Short mmCIF file of C-alpha atoms in Angstrom, two decimals:
data_model
loop_
_atom_site.label_atom_id
_atom_site.label_comp_id
_atom_site.label_asym_id
_atom_site.label_seq_id
_atom_site.Cartn_x
_atom_site.Cartn_y
_atom_site.Cartn_z
CA MET A 1 125.47 -48.62 122.66
CA GLU A 2 123.24 -51.06 123.52
CA GLU A 3 119.87 -49.21 122.81
CA LEU A 4 121.94 -48.18 118.78
CA GLU A 5 122.60 -52.03 118.61
CA LYS A 6 118.99 -53.39 119.44
CA MET A 7 118.37 -50.88 116.60
CA LEU A 8 120.88 -52.49 114.79
CA GLU A 9 119.44 -55.66 115.37
CA LEU A 10 115.86 -54.83 114.31
CA PHE A 11 116.53 -53.70 110.68
CA PRO A 12 119.09 -55.50 110.14
CA GLU A 13 121.22 -53.77 106.42
CA LYS A 14 121.34 -56.51 104.41
CA GLU A 15 117.53 -56.18 105.23
CA CYS A 16 116.74 -52.43 106.03
CA PRO A 17 119.98 -50.92 104.93
CA ASN A 18 117.74 -47.82 104.63
CA ILE A 19 116.75 -47.21 107.83
CA ASN A 20 120.04 -49.55 109.65
CA SER A 21 121.45 -46.22 107.92
CA ALA A 22 119.48 -43.68 109.52
CA PHE A 23 119.81 -45.29 112.64
CA ARG A 24 124.41 -44.85 112.51
CA LYS A 25 123.90 -41.38 110.86
CA LEU A 26 121.39 -40.26 113.53
CA HIS A 27 124.09 -42.22 116.51
CA ALA A 28 126.28 -39.87 114.71
CA ASN A 29 124.97 -36.69 114.41
CA LEU A 30 123.04 -37.05 118.01
CA MET A 31 126.92 -37.74 119.27
CA PHE A 32 128.60 -34.98 117.86
CA ARG A 33 126.48 -32.51 116.73
CA SER A 34 123.63 -32.26 119.07
CA ALA A 35 124.98 -29.72 122.31
CA ARG A 36 121.96 -27.66 121.00
CA ALA A 37 118.72 -29.84 118.30
CA ALA A 38 116.20 -28.19 117.18
CA VAL A 39 113.90 -31.13 116.28
CA SER A 40 110.40 -30.34 114.40
CA ILE A 41 107.95 -32.24 115.10
CA SER A 42 104.71 -31.28 112.95
CA GLY A 43 102.26 -34.35 114.12
CA GLY A 44 102.52 -35.81 110.52
CA SER A 45 103.94 -39.56 110.05
CA ASP A 46 106.82 -39.06 109.36
CA SER A 47 107.71 -37.23 112.47
CA ASP A 48 106.00 -39.36 114.39
CA VAL A 49 109.66 -42.33 113.03
CA MET A 50 111.26 -39.27 113.30
CA LEU A 51 110.87 -38.82 117.15
CA ASP A 52 110.13 -42.44 117.99
CA MET A 53 114.46 -43.18 116.34
CA ILE A 54 115.70 -40.93 118.27
CA GLN A 55 113.75 -41.51 121.79
CA ALA A 56 114.79 -45.17 120.87
CA LEU A 57 118.36 -44.61 121.36
CA ASN A 58 117.39 -42.80 124.91
CA PRO A 59 119.38 -39.53 124.38
CA ALA A 60 119.27 -39.28 127.89
CA LYS A 61 121.59 -41.72 128.63
CA ASN A 62 123.49 -41.99 125.73
CA TYR A 63 124.30 -38.36 124.58
CA PRO A 64 124.36 -36.51 127.95
CA SER A 65 126.18 -33.67 126.46
CA ALA A 66 123.00 -33.10 123.90
CA LYS A 67 120.18 -30.92 124.09
CA ILE A 68 117.31 -31.79 122.33
CA HIS A 69 114.61 -29.21 121.36
CA TYR A 70 111.12 -30.13 120.38
CA VAL A 71 109.28 -28.25 118.62
CA TRP A 72 106.10 -28.18 116.75
CA PHE A 73 104.93 -24.46 115.18
CA ASN A 74 101.64 -23.16 114.76
CA THR A 75 100.15 -21.88 111.78
CA GLY A 76 96.79 -20.84 112.75
CA ILE A 77 94.97 -22.99 111.26
CA GLU A 78 95.78 -26.56 112.48
CA TYR A 79 93.71 -29.83 113.10
CA THR A 80 92.88 -30.11 117.32
CA ALA A 81 93.50 -34.37 116.13
CA THR A 82 97.39 -32.98 115.28
CA LYS A 83 96.66 -30.80 119.20
CA GLU A 84 95.88 -33.51 120.71
CA HIS A 85 98.68 -36.02 119.09
CA LEU A 86 101.56 -33.80 120.61
CA GLY A 87 99.93 -34.29 124.25
CA PHE A 88 99.79 -38.18 122.97
CA LEU A 89 103.40 -38.27 122.04
CA GLU A 90 104.86 -36.50 125.40
CA GLU A 91 102.89 -38.57 127.57
CA LYS A 92 103.89 -42.14 125.67
CA TYR A 93 107.91 -40.28 125.16
CA GLY A 94 108.50 -38.45 128.08
CA VAL A 95 109.03 -35.02 126.60
CA THR A 96 108.02 -31.73 126.57
CA ILE A 97 107.21 -30.18 122.87
CA GLU A 98 107.53 -26.25 122.48
CA ARG A 99 105.11 -25.05 120.99
CA LYS A 100 105.53 -21.82 118.83
CA LYS A 101 102.94 -19.35 117.16
CA ALA A 102 103.42 -18.20 113.50
CA LYS A 103 104.50 -15.33 113.06
CA THR A 104 102.11 -14.60 110.66
CA PRO A 105 99.18 -17.26 110.73
CA VAL A 106 97.98 -18.60 107.19
CA PRO A 107 94.25 -16.50 108.41
CA LEU A 108 96.93 -13.39 107.87
CA GLY A 109 99.53 -13.97 105.37
CA CYS A 110 96.74 -15.41 102.90
CA LYS A 111 95.30 -11.74 104.01
CA THR A 112 98.38 -9.82 103.39
CA TRP A 113 99.55 -11.79 100.08
CA GLY A 114 97.83 -14.37 99.23
CA GLN A 115 96.04 -17.92 98.93
CA PRO A 116 97.70 -20.44 97.84
CA PHE A 117 96.77 -22.45 94.75
CA MET A 118 98.56 -25.56 93.09
CA SER A 119 102.24 -25.43 94.80
CA LYS A 120 104.22 -23.39 96.08
CA GLN A 121 106.63 -22.74 93.43
CA ILE A 122 103.33 -22.11 91.41
CA SER A 123 101.73 -19.67 93.92
CA GLN A 124 105.23 -18.41 94.25
CA TYR A 125 105.15 -18.17 90.18
CA ILE A 126 102.23 -16.17 89.20
CA SER A 127 102.78 -14.05 92.47
CA ARG A 128 105.19 -12.53 90.52
CA LEU A 129 103.45 -12.41 87.52
CA GLN A 130 100.62 -10.71 89.22
CA ALA A 131 103.33 -8.38 91.15
CA HIS A 132 104.47 -6.30 87.55
CA GLY A 133 101.19 -5.73 86.11
CA PHE A 134 101.11 -9.78 83.66
CA GLN A 135 98.38 -10.03 81.34
CA ARG A 136 98.94 -13.72 80.61
CA GLU A 137 100.01 -12.33 77.14
CA ASP A 138 100.74 -16.16 75.57
CA GLU A 139 103.86 -14.76 73.01
CA PRO A 140 107.52 -15.62 73.15
CA PHE A 141 109.62 -15.23 76.31
CA GLU A 142 112.12 -13.20 74.64
CA ILE A 143 109.36 -10.73 73.83
CA LEU A 144 107.63 -11.06 77.15
CA TYR A 145 110.67 -10.44 79.11
CA ALA A 146 111.75 -6.84 77.10
CA ARG A 147 108.62 -6.19 78.32
CA TYR A 148 108.00 -6.89 81.77
CA PRO A 149 112.16 -7.10 82.99
CA ASN A 150 111.48 -7.96 86.40
CA CYS A 151 110.13 -11.33 86.49
CA LYS A 152 112.41 -13.55 84.70
CA ALA A 153 112.10 -17.06 86.38
CA ALA A 154 107.89 -16.04 86.67
CA LEU A 155 107.92 -15.56 82.75
CA ARG A 156 110.52 -18.64 82.43
CA TRP A 157 107.69 -20.94 83.16
CA TRP A 158 105.14 -19.61 81.56
CA CYS A 159 106.68 -19.31 78.64
CA ASN A 160 108.22 -23.13 78.44
CA ALA A 161 111.48 -21.85 78.97
CA PHE A 162 113.62 -23.69 81.06
CA GLY A 163 114.10 -26.32 79.02
CA PRO A 164 112.64 -29.15 76.92
CA GLY A 165 110.97 -31.08 79.43
CA SER A 166 111.20 -29.26 82.69
CA ARG A 167 109.13 -30.19 85.90
CA MET A 168 109.49 -25.92 86.03
CA ASN A 169 107.19 -25.90 83.05
CA ILE A 170 104.01 -24.11 83.15
CA GLU A 171 103.15 -27.31 80.77
CA LYS A 172 103.91 -30.20 83.45
CA CYS A 173 100.56 -28.45 84.75
CA ARG A 174 98.58 -29.48 82.00
CA LEU A 175 96.03 -27.12 80.36
CA LEU A 176 97.21 -24.69 83.14
CA LYS A 177 97.93 -22.01 80.48
CA GLU A 178 95.12 -22.38 78.33
CA PHE A 179 93.24 -22.19 81.77
CA MET A 180 94.38 -19.00 83.06
CA ILE A 181 93.97 -17.42 79.62
CA ALA A 182 91.20 -18.45 79.36
CA ASN A 183 89.82 -17.28 83.46
CA PRO A 184 91.96 -14.94 84.66
CA PRO A 185 92.62 -15.07 88.53
CA LYS A 186 90.04 -12.14 89.75
CA ILE A 187 92.22 -12.75 93.82
CA SER A 188 96.76 -12.70 94.18
CA PHE A 189 98.52 -15.87 94.71
CA SER A 190 100.82 -16.06 96.87
CA ASP A 191 103.28 -19.20 98.78
CA GLY A 192 103.84 -16.23 101.02
CA CYS A 193 101.40 -17.84 103.46
CA CYS A 194 103.80 -20.46 104.03
CA LYS A 195 106.95 -18.28 104.63
CA GLY A 196 105.04 -16.78 107.27
CA ALA A 197 103.84 -18.94 109.30
CA LYS A 198 106.59 -22.03 108.96
CA LYS A 199 109.75 -21.35 107.83
CA ASP A 200 109.43 -17.65 109.33
CA VAL A 201 108.80 -19.29 112.99
CA ALA A 202 111.36 -21.58 112.61
CA HIS A 203 114.04 -19.20 111.62
CA ASP A 204 113.69 -17.26 114.78
CA TYR A 205 113.60 -20.24 116.74
CA ILE A 206 117.04 -21.48 115.52
CA LYS A 207 118.59 -18.80 116.26
CA GLU A 208 116.63 -17.83 119.93
CA ILE A 209 118.19 -21.58 121.01
CA LYS A 210 121.44 -21.18 118.95
CA ALA A 211 120.62 -24.63 117.08
CA THR A 212 123.88 -26.53 116.26
CA ILE A 213 122.16 -28.79 113.74
CA ASN A 214 117.94 -28.50 112.77
CA ILE A 215 116.58 -32.54 112.77
CA VAL A 216 113.79 -32.35 110.16
CA GLY A 217 111.32 -35.28 109.28
CA ILE A 218 112.52 -35.08 105.16
CA ARG A 219 111.25 -37.89 102.90
CA LYS A 220 113.19 -37.45 98.89
CA ALA A 221 110.03 -40.15 98.11
CA GLU A 222 107.55 -37.44 99.68
CA GLY A 223 108.50 -35.89 96.30
CA GLY A 224 107.60 -32.11 96.16
CA ALA A 225 109.33 -28.93 96.25
CA ARG A 226 110.74 -29.88 100.28
CA ALA A 227 112.03 -32.79 98.88
CA THR A 228 113.19 -32.48 95.65
CA ALA A 229 115.75 -28.98 96.79
CA TYR A 230 118.12 -31.38 98.75
CA ASN A 231 119.99 -34.21 97.85
CA SER A 232 121.50 -36.53 101.12
CA CYS A 233 119.86 -36.02 103.66
CA PHE A 234 122.58 -34.06 105.36
CA SER A 235 123.45 -29.75 104.64
CA GLU A 236 126.13 -28.02 106.69
CA PRO A 237 124.16 -24.47 107.46
CA SER A 238 125.20 -21.01 104.19
CA SER A 239 125.71 -18.89 107.52
CA LYS A 240 126.30 -17.85 110.82
CA SER A 241 123.00 -17.56 112.09
CA GLU A 242 121.81 -20.76 110.90
CA ALA A 243 122.45 -24.31 111.65
CA ALA A 244 122.90 -27.58 109.72
CA GLN A 245 120.05 -29.76 108.81
CA PHE A 246 119.75 -33.54 109.07
CA ARG A 247 117.16 -35.78 107.31
CA PRO A 248 116.79 -38.78 108.92
CA LEU A 249 114.43 -40.38 107.23
CA PHE A 250 115.65 -38.91 103.87
CA TYR A 251 116.03 -42.25 102.11
CA PHE A 252 113.01 -44.19 103.65
CA THR A 253 110.72 -45.64 101.15
CA ASP A 254 107.00 -45.87 101.75
CA THR A 255 107.51 -50.03 102.35
CA ASP A 256 110.72 -48.56 104.74
CA LYS A 257 108.12 -46.40 106.99
CA GLU A 258 106.14 -48.60 106.98
CA LEU A 259 108.22 -51.69 107.99
CA TYR A 260 109.44 -49.10 110.54
CA CYS A 261 105.77 -47.93 111.95
CA GLN A 262 104.78 -52.05 112.49
CA ARG A 263 108.31 -53.03 114.33
CA ARG A 264 108.42 -50.07 117.16
CA GLY A 265 104.76 -49.92 117.37
CA VAL A 266 104.56 -45.88 116.24
CA VAL A 267 100.87 -44.86 116.51
CA HIS A 268 100.30 -41.97 113.85
CA SER A 269 97.64 -39.37 115.45
CA ASP A 270 93.78 -40.33 114.05
CA LEU A 271 94.06 -37.75 110.96
CA TYR A 272 96.05 -40.45 109.27
CA GLU A 273 94.38 -44.20 111.91
CA LYS A 274 90.65 -43.04 111.69
CA TYR A 275 90.55 -40.53 108.79
CA GLY A 276 92.68 -42.10 106.14
CA PHE A 277 94.64 -39.02 105.56
CA LYS A 278 97.98 -39.46 103.14
CA ARG A 279 100.00 -36.68 104.28
CA THR A 280 99.13 -33.93 106.61
CA GLY A 281 99.65 -29.96 107.13
CA CYS A 282 97.90 -26.94 107.46
CA ALA A 283 94.47 -28.74 107.52
CA CYS A 284 92.62 -28.24 104.05
CA CYS A 285 95.67 -25.86 102.35
CA PRO A 286 94.79 -25.92 98.74
CA PHE A 287 98.66 -27.17 98.08
CA GLY A 288 97.26 -29.94 98.61
CA SER A 289 95.80 -32.72 95.66
CA ARG A 290 93.27 -34.00 98.17
CA PHE A 291 91.73 -30.81 99.65
CA GLU A 292 88.22 -32.20 98.93
CA MET A 293 89.38 -35.03 101.01
CA GLU A 294 90.03 -33.34 103.36
CA LEU A 295 86.99 -31.19 103.69
CA GLN A 296 84.85 -34.05 104.05
CA ALA A 297 86.35 -35.11 106.76
CA ALA A 298 87.16 -31.57 109.15
CA GLU A 299 83.10 -31.06 107.98
CA GLN A 300 83.02 -33.93 110.32
CA LEU A 301 85.82 -33.98 112.89
CA ASP A 302 86.71 -29.93 113.51
CA PRO A 303 83.00 -28.53 111.84
CA GLY A 304 84.43 -25.51 112.81
CA LEU A 305 88.22 -25.86 111.52
CA ALA A 306 86.10 -26.96 108.52
CA MET A 307 84.14 -23.65 107.88
CA ALA A 308 86.67 -21.65 108.61
CA ALA A 309 89.51 -22.64 105.73
CA LYS A 310 86.61 -22.60 103.45
CA LYS A 311 86.59 -18.24 104.91
CA ILE A 312 90.77 -18.74 104.28
CA PHE A 313 90.81 -20.56 101.13
CA GLY A 314 87.38 -20.19 99.04
CA GLY A 315 88.76 -18.27 96.14
CA ALA A 316 91.58 -20.94 95.88
CA TYR A 317 88.63 -23.20 95.90
CA GLU A 318 86.94 -21.89 93.58
CA TYR A 319 89.79 -20.64 90.57
CA THR A 320 91.29 -24.84 91.54
CA ARG A 321 87.54 -26.30 90.95
CA ALA A 322 86.82 -24.14 88.18
CA TYR A 323 90.28 -25.76 86.49
CA ARG A 324 89.48 -29.38 86.94
CA ASP A 325 86.09 -29.10 85.52
CA PHE A 326 88.24 -26.89 82.50
CA LYS A 327 90.52 -29.77 81.89
CA ALA A 328 87.41 -32.34 82.29
CA LYS A 329 85.42 -30.06 79.24
CA TYR A 330 88.12 -30.21 77.67
CA ASP A 331 88.45 -34.07 77.82
CA ALA A 332 85.34 -34.59 76.99
CA GLU A 333 85.08 -32.40 73.89
CA ARG A 334 88.25 -34.68 72.03
CA LYS A 335 87.08 -37.41 73.13
CA ALA A 336 83.67 -36.51 71.45
CA LYS A 337 85.92 -35.17 68.98
CA ARG A 338 87.08 -37.83 68.58
CA ASP A 339 84.31 -40.62 68.74
CA LYS A 340 82.67 -38.88 65.73
CA GLU A 341 85.70 -38.74 63.89
CA ARG A 342 85.35 -42.54 64.31
CA GLU A 343 81.72 -43.17 63.69
CA GLU A 344 81.64 -40.99 60.85
CA LYS A 345 84.68 -43.18 59.17
CA LYS A 346 83.43 -46.20 59.57
CA GLU A 347 80.47 -44.99 57.82
CA THR A 348 82.62 -43.75 55.05
CA GLU A 349 84.12 -47.39 55.15
CA ARG A 350 80.22 -48.54 55.58
CA GLU A 351 79.48 -46.74 52.51
CA LYS A 352 82.38 -47.60 50.08
CA GLU A 353 81.49 -51.11 50.97
CA GLY A 354 77.72 -50.97 49.97
CA GLN A 355 79.24 -49.45 46.82
CA THR A 356 81.31 -53.09 45.91
CA SER A 357 79.02 -55.54 46.35
CA LEU A 358 76.54 -53.73 43.85
CA PHE A 359 79.60 -54.77 40.77
#
């Protein structure tokens, strides 16, 4: 196939093994599994690369039996720049990107289930504990499990009982347990906003088009629960109502991605090109460690959206800031204590030297 060969020449195996392999796998999946393919376009940089890869193989010409459905899920709190970028992609590649509204938009999801805090997994654990009336007791797992028998996993997180060094333990978030004991949250936390705004509508869409494959732009290198949930670039469907999932960018490193964009002239949205965003998703989401930067940028490029984010996520912002202040104060106090001890030690040594000089 002419287009495939061009891409393999542009990204030779010895120089670009991950990109070369990704094109080969993409070709196979478009050839044999894409009778009805759902391709999730987020407007972010990874999905830009994924879209470019698919269109580089000229599916209309080379995979006539493939039916590719490009789709974007509107969470209810999206940047205007992202929406504009979708139009740019449609014009550039000559495709149509379906717009699907959230089953439960983020504002309603946060009001219904709780606000996002730190990460999806942490929010889920806190939500389970809150639902069972947990009082943030600092006791061994066995005692707490007997007291709260219906939230085992969340208690294991709280008690660092997933095993020594496990990334699932609360200790992986420095001082979070100490902070929550000293500062009980006054609002509910949950990851339900993601489920209602993205997961549920995506699942319904796959059923709606009876997708044979779901192609998504997940990279292992990006980390987070979404990436670490998989061990490879492909997953077979777990039930008849689901589709196989293919992740063509799964093994792309940051260097691979940068090289690909340079050689293919991939253009990202203004969020990246003008405002320096590293990642995009729901606007100003508290799950992002850089939400303060996003808020500042949003106030310039999308003031209405910034105001909405502050209203929707206000409690989560306040609690996250308090947690960060708690860590900063702790570090400052420890430093002051160490400095004092060091100075006292020096003073003691000077006194000893003075006494010795008298003799």
